[in-house]
Amino acid sequence: MNSQDLMQRMRSSALDAGSWLEIDAAAFESNVRNLLSMIDNRALLCAVVKSHAYGHGADLLLPSLVRLGVPFVGVGSNEEAAIARRCGFAGRILRVRAAAPQEIKAGMRHDIEELVADPQSAWEMHKIAAEAGTAIRIHLDINASGISRHSLDVSSTLGRASAVGIVSHPGLLLAGIMTHFPKDDTGHIETALLRFRSQALTLLQLTGTRREDVLLHCANSYAALHVRGSWLDMVRAGQSSTAIRNLQPGTSNGVWPSKPGLRPLIAMQQAQRSATGSPIPWTGTPGWRQ
C-alpha cells in the first residue's frame, strides 16, 4: 500500500467515525521554541506527553522534541516511554503519576524515573530494583499545596520521617522533589511555592542529599506560564506546549503567543453542544495526520 492509499484509507476511517484531526507539527515546534526561549537556560524543560500527548499522538510530537533537543519528557505509561525511545529520545523520562509495581518493573528497560509518595510503594520499588541489580531514580511527590490527596504530607514529624525512610532505600536514588498546584491561581501558587521550597530544603538536610543532585519542580501549566518563581530547576509543560487551552494563533496568553497544535477538520460531534452549553463528549476513533 502506497502513502496515498494509506492516507485515503485513514480519511475514510475518520469520516466513518465522524471526526478527523490534523496535527500541526510546525505550530507545536513553535510553541516549544517559545518555551525554551522563555526559560532561557534558567531551568530544564520537561515536555509532558501523557495521555498520548493530550490527544495529539505522542508518536507524532516526540520527533519534534528530539529535533529541538528537549532534555526531559513526562509520560503517563510505559507505552509512551517506549514511543519516546523508538523516536530516538535519549534524554530523561519521568513518569508523572504513581505506578503499580508491575508497571515499574516492565518500564525499567526504558529508564523511567518514577514518582513516589508513600513508604509502601517505595519498598516495592526498592525490591524491584534489587532484583534487577540496579537502582531506580525517584522523584518524591510532596503535598506543599495543602490540597493534593495523593502526595506525601511532610509538614508533620511523621511525614518527614516517612520521606527519610523512602530515600534511605539503597535501590532508590533521589533525583527530584516535586509538588502539584491544583489551582490556576497566582496567589495560591506563590504561597504554596514558599512552603514547597522550605519543605524541600528541609528534606535535603534530613537525608544528607546535596542540593545540586536533586531537581525541584512542580506540576501546573498555568504556573509555568504565569508564575516565573515556579520554574525552579525544571519547567513541566503539557497543555502549554500543545496549546489546547483554546489559544488562537498570534494571540498572547500573558507570556508568549501560542498556536494550537490540534486542529479539527471534520469533527461534528465536538462542535455540537448540549442544551446547557456543555460540549457533547466525543467517543469516536480519531484518524491522525501529521
Coordinates of C-alpha atoms in Angstrom, one line a residue:
M1 CA 0.0 0.0 0.0
N2 CA 1.5 3.3 -1.0
S3 CA 1.3 6.5 1.0
Q4 CA -1.7 7.9 -0.9
D5 CA -3.7 4.8 -0.5
L6 CA -2.9 4.8 3.2
M7 CA -3.9 8.4 3.6
Q8 CA -7.2 7.7 1.7
R9 CA -7.9 4.8 3.9
M10 CA -7.2 6.8 7.1
R11 CA -9.5 9.6 5.7
S12 CA -12.3 7.0 5.1
S13 CA -11.9 5.6 8.5
A14 CA -12.0 9.1 10.1
L15 CA -15.1 10.0 8.1
D16 CA -16.8 6.8 9.2
A17 CA -16.0 7.7 12.8
G18 CA -17.3 11.3 12.3
S19 CA -14.1 13.1 13.1
W20 CA -10.7 13.9 11.6
L21 CA -7.9 15.7 13.5
E22 CA -4.8 17.2 12.0
I23 CA -1.6 17.7 13.9
D24 CA 0.2 20.9 13.1
A25 CA 3.9 20.0 13.8
A26 CA 5.1 23.5 12.9
A27 CA 2.7 25.1 15.4
F28 CA 3.8 22.6 18.1
E29 CA 7.5 23.2 17.4
S30 CA 6.9 27.0 17.5
N31 CA 5.3 26.6 21.0
V32 CA 8.2 24.5 22.2
R33 CA 10.8 27.0 20.9
N34 CA 8.9 29.8 22.6
L35 CA 9.0 27.9 25.9
L36 CA 12.7 27.2 25.5
S37 CA 13.3 30.9 24.7
M38 CA 11.2 32.0 27.7
I39 CA 13.1 29.7 30.1
D40 CA 16.4 30.9 28.6
N41 CA 18.5 28.0 30.1
R42 CA 17.4 29.0 33.6
A43 CA 15.7 25.6 34.0
L44 CA 15.3 22.4 32.2
L45 CA 12.2 21.9 30.0
C46 CA 10.2 18.7 30.6
A47 CA 7.6 18.3 27.8
V48 CA 4.7 16.2 29.1
V49 CA 3.3 13.8 26.6
K50 CA 0.9 11.9 28.9
S51 CA -2.5 10.7 27.5
H52 CA -0.8 10.4 24.1
A53 CA 0.3 14.0 24.2
Y54 CA -3.1 15.2 25.3
G55 CA -4.7 13.5 22.3
H56 CA -2.3 14.8 19.7
G57 CA -0.4 11.5 19.4
A58 CA 2.8 11.0 21.2
D59 CA 4.4 9.3 18.2
L60 CA 3.7 12.4 16.1
L61 CA 5.1 15.0 18.6
L62 CA 8.1 13.2 20.0
P63 CA 10.2 13.5 16.8
S64 CA 9.8 17.3 17.2
L65 CA 11.0 17.1 20.8
V66 CA 14.1 15.1 19.7
R67 CA 14.9 17.6 16.9
L68 CA 14.6 20.5 19.4
G69 CA 16.8 18.9 22.0
V70 CA 14.3 18.9 24.8
P71 CA 16.1 17.2 27.7
F72 CA 13.2 15.7 29.6
V73 CA 9.8 14.2 28.7
G74 CA 7.0 13.3 31.1
V75 CA 4.9 10.2 30.4
G76 CA 1.9 8.5 31.9
S77 CA 2.6 5.0 30.6
N78 CA 5.2 2.5 29.6
E79 CA 3.9 2.7 26.1
E80 CA 4.6 6.4 25.8
A81 CA 8.1 5.8 27.2
A82 CA 8.6 3.1 24.6
I83 CA 7.5 5.5 21.8
A84 CA 9.9 8.1 23.1
R85 CA 12.8 5.7 22.9
R86 CA 11.8 4.4 19.4
C87 CA 11.7 8.0 18.2
G88 CA 15.3 8.4 19.3
F89 CA 14.8 10.3 22.5
A90 CA 17.9 9.7 24.6
G91 CA 17.1 12.2 27.4
R92 CA 15.5 11.6 30.7
I93 CA 11.9 10.3 31.1
L94 CA 9.7 11.0 34.1
R95 CA 6.5 9.1 34.8
V96 CA 4.2 11.9 36.1
R97 CA 2.0 9.6 38.1
A98 CA 2.5 6.9 40.7
A99 CA 2.8 3.5 39.0
A100 CA 1.9 -0.1 40.1
P101 CA 4.8 -2.4 40.8
Q102 CA 4.3 -4.4 37.6
E103 CA 4.4 -1.2 35.5
I104 CA 7.6 -0.1 37.2
K105 CA 9.2 -3.5 36.5
A106 CA 8.1 -3.6 32.9
G107 CA 9.2 0.0 32.4
M108 CA 12.8 -0.4 33.6
R109 CA 14.0 -1.1 30.1
H110 CA 13.1 2.5 29.2
D111 CA 15.0 4.0 32.1
I112 CA 11.9 5.7 33.6
E113 CA 12.2 7.9 36.6
E114 CA 9.4 7.2 39.0
L115 CA 7.1 9.3 41.2
V116 CA 6.8 8.1 44.8
A117 CA 4.8 9.4 47.7
D118 CA 4.3 6.6 50.2
P119 CA 6.6 4.2 52.1
Q120 CA 4.9 1.0 50.8
S121 CA 5.3 1.9 47.2
A122 CA 8.9 2.9 47.8
W123 CA 9.6 -0.5 49.4
E124 CA 8.0 -2.3 46.4
M125 CA 10.1 -0.2 44.1
H126 CA 13.3 -0.9 46.1
K127 CA 12.6 -4.7 45.8
I128 CA 12.2 -4.4 42.0
A129 CA 15.5 -2.5 41.7
A130 CA 17.3 -5.0 44.0
E131 CA 16.1 -8.0 41.9
A132 CA 17.4 -6.2 38.8
G133 CA 20.7 -5.4 40.4
T134 CA 20.3 -1.7 39.7
A135 CA 18.8 1.5 41.2
I136 CA 15.7 3.5 40.2
R137 CA 15.8 7.2 40.2
I138 CA 12.8 8.6 42.1
H139 CA 11.0 12.0 42.4
L140 CA 9.5 12.5 45.8
D141 CA 5.9 13.9 45.5
I142 CA 5.1 16.1 48.5
N143 CA 1.9 17.9 49.4
A144 CA 3.0 21.6 49.6
S145 CA -0.3 23.0 48.4
G146 CA -2.4 21.6 51.3
I147 CA -4.9 20.1 48.9
S148 CA -3.4 17.2 47.0
R149 CA -4.7 13.8 48.2
H150 CA -2.0 11.6 46.6
S151 CA 1.2 13.3 47.8
L152 CA 3.2 12.9 50.9
D153 CA 2.5 15.4 53.7
V154 CA 5.8 16.4 55.2
S155 CA 4.5 19.1 57.4
S156 CA 4.5 16.7 60.3
T157 CA 7.3 14.8 62.1
L158 CA 5.8 11.5 60.9
G159 CA 5.6 12.7 57.3
R160 CA 9.2 13.8 57.3
A161 CA 10.3 10.5 58.8
S162 CA 8.4 8.7 56.0
A163 CA 10.3 10.8 53.4
V164 CA 13.6 10.0 55.0
G165 CA 12.7 6.3 55.1
I166 CA 11.8 6.4 51.4
V167 CA 15.1 8.0 50.4
S168 CA 17.1 5.6 52.6
H169 CA 16.4 2.5 50.4
P170 CA 19.7 1.6 48.7
G171 CA 17.8 0.7 45.5
L172 CA 16.3 4.2 45.1
L173 CA 18.2 7.4 44.1
L174 CA 16.5 10.7 44.9
A175 CA 16.6 12.6 41.6
G176 CA 13.8 15.2 42.3
I177 CA 11.3 16.6 44.7
M178 CA 8.0 17.9 43.3
T179 CA 4.6 19.2 44.2
H180 CA 1.2 19.9 42.5
F181 CA -0.7 23.1 42.3
P182 CA -4.3 22.2 41.8
K183 CA -5.5 25.7 41.3
D184 CA -4.8 28.1 38.4
D185 CA -4.4 30.9 40.9
T186 CA -1.3 33.1 41.2
G187 CA -1.8 33.9 44.9
H188 CA -2.3 30.2 45.8
I189 CA 0.7 29.1 43.8
E190 CA 3.0 31.8 45.2
T191 CA 2.1 30.8 48.8
A192 CA 2.5 27.1 48.1
L193 CA 5.8 27.7 46.4
L194 CA 7.2 29.3 49.6
R195 CA 6.1 26.2 51.6
F196 CA 7.5 23.8 49.0
R197 CA 10.9 25.4 48.9
S198 CA 11.1 25.3 52.7
Q199 CA 9.9 21.7 52.9
A200 CA 12.2 20.5 50.1
L201 CA 15.3 22.1 51.6
T202 CA 14.4 20.5 55.0
L203 CA 14.2 17.1 53.4
L204 CA 17.5 17.5 51.7
Q205 CA 19.1 18.4 55.0
L206 CA 17.5 15.4 56.8
T207 CA 18.5 12.9 54.1
G208 CA 22.0 14.3 53.6
T209 CA 21.3 14.9 49.9
R210 CA 23.3 17.6 48.1
R211 CA 21.1 20.3 46.6
E212 CA 22.8 20.1 43.2
D213 CA 21.9 16.4 42.9
V214 CA 18.1 17.0 43.0
L215 CA 15.7 18.7 40.7
L216 CA 12.9 20.8 42.3
H217 CA 9.8 21.1 40.1
C218 CA 6.1 21.5 40.2
A219 CA 3.1 20.4 38.1
N220 CA 0.9 23.1 36.7
S221 CA 1.0 24.6 33.2
Y222 CA -0.6 27.8 34.4
A223 CA 2.2 28.3 36.8
A224 CA 4.8 27.6 34.1
L225 CA 3.4 30.4 32.0
H226 CA 2.3 33.0 34.6
V227 CA 4.4 32.5 37.8
R228 CA 8.1 32.6 37.0
G229 CA 9.0 31.7 40.5
S230 CA 7.6 28.3 39.8
W231 CA 10.3 27.4 37.3
L232 CA 12.7 26.2 39.9
D233 CA 15.1 23.6 38.3
M234 CA 12.6 22.2 35.8
V235 CA 9.6 23.5 34.0
R236 CA 6.9 20.9 33.2
A237 CA 4.9 21.9 30.2
G238 CA 2.0 19.9 28.8
Q239 CA -1.1 21.9 27.8
S240 CA 1.1 25.0 27.3
S241 CA 3.2 23.3 24.6
T242 CA 0.4 21.6 22.8
A243 CA -1.7 24.7 23.3
I244 CA -5.1 23.0 23.8
R245 CA -6.4 25.8 26.0
N246 CA -8.3 27.5 23.1
L247 CA -5.3 29.7 22.3
Q248 CA -5.5 31.2 18.9
P249 CA -2.6 31.9 16.5
G250 CA -0.9 35.2 17.1
T251 CA -2.6 35.9 20.4
S252 CA -0.9 36.3 23.7
N253 CA -1.7 34.2 26.8
G254 CA 0.1 36.6 29.0
V255 CA 3.6 35.4 28.4
W256 CA 4.1 34.4 24.7
P257 CA 2.0 33.9 21.6
S258 CA 0.8 30.3 21.2
K259 CA -0.6 28.3 18.4
P260 CA -3.0 25.4 18.6
G261 CA -1.3 22.1 17.6
L262 CA -4.5 20.2 17.2
R263 CA -7.0 21.4 14.6
P264 CA -10.3 19.7 13.9
L265 CA -11.1 19.4 10.2
I266 CA -14.2 17.2 10.5
A267 CA -15.4 16.9 14.0
M268 CA -19.2 17.4 14.0
Q269 CA -19.7 15.7 17.4
Q270 CA -17.1 18.0 19.0
A271 CA -18.8 21.1 17.6
Q272 CA -22.2 20.2 18.9
R273 CA -23.3 21.4 22.3
S274 CA -25.9 20.3 24.7
A275 CA -28.8 22.4 25.8
T276 CA -26.8 23.6 28.8
G277 CA -23.9 24.7 26.5
S278 CA -21.5 22.0 27.6
P279 CA -19.6 20.1 24.8
I280 CA -21.0 16.7 24.0
P281 CA -18.3 14.1 24.8
W282 CA -16.7 12.7 21.7
T283 CA -16.3 8.9 21.7
G284 CA -15.4 8.1 18.1
T285 CA -12.0 6.7 16.9
P286 CA -9.9 9.5 15.5
G287 CA -7.7 9.5 12.4
W288 CA -4.4 11.2 12.7
R289 CA -2.3 13.2 10.2
Q290 CA 0.9 15.0 10.7

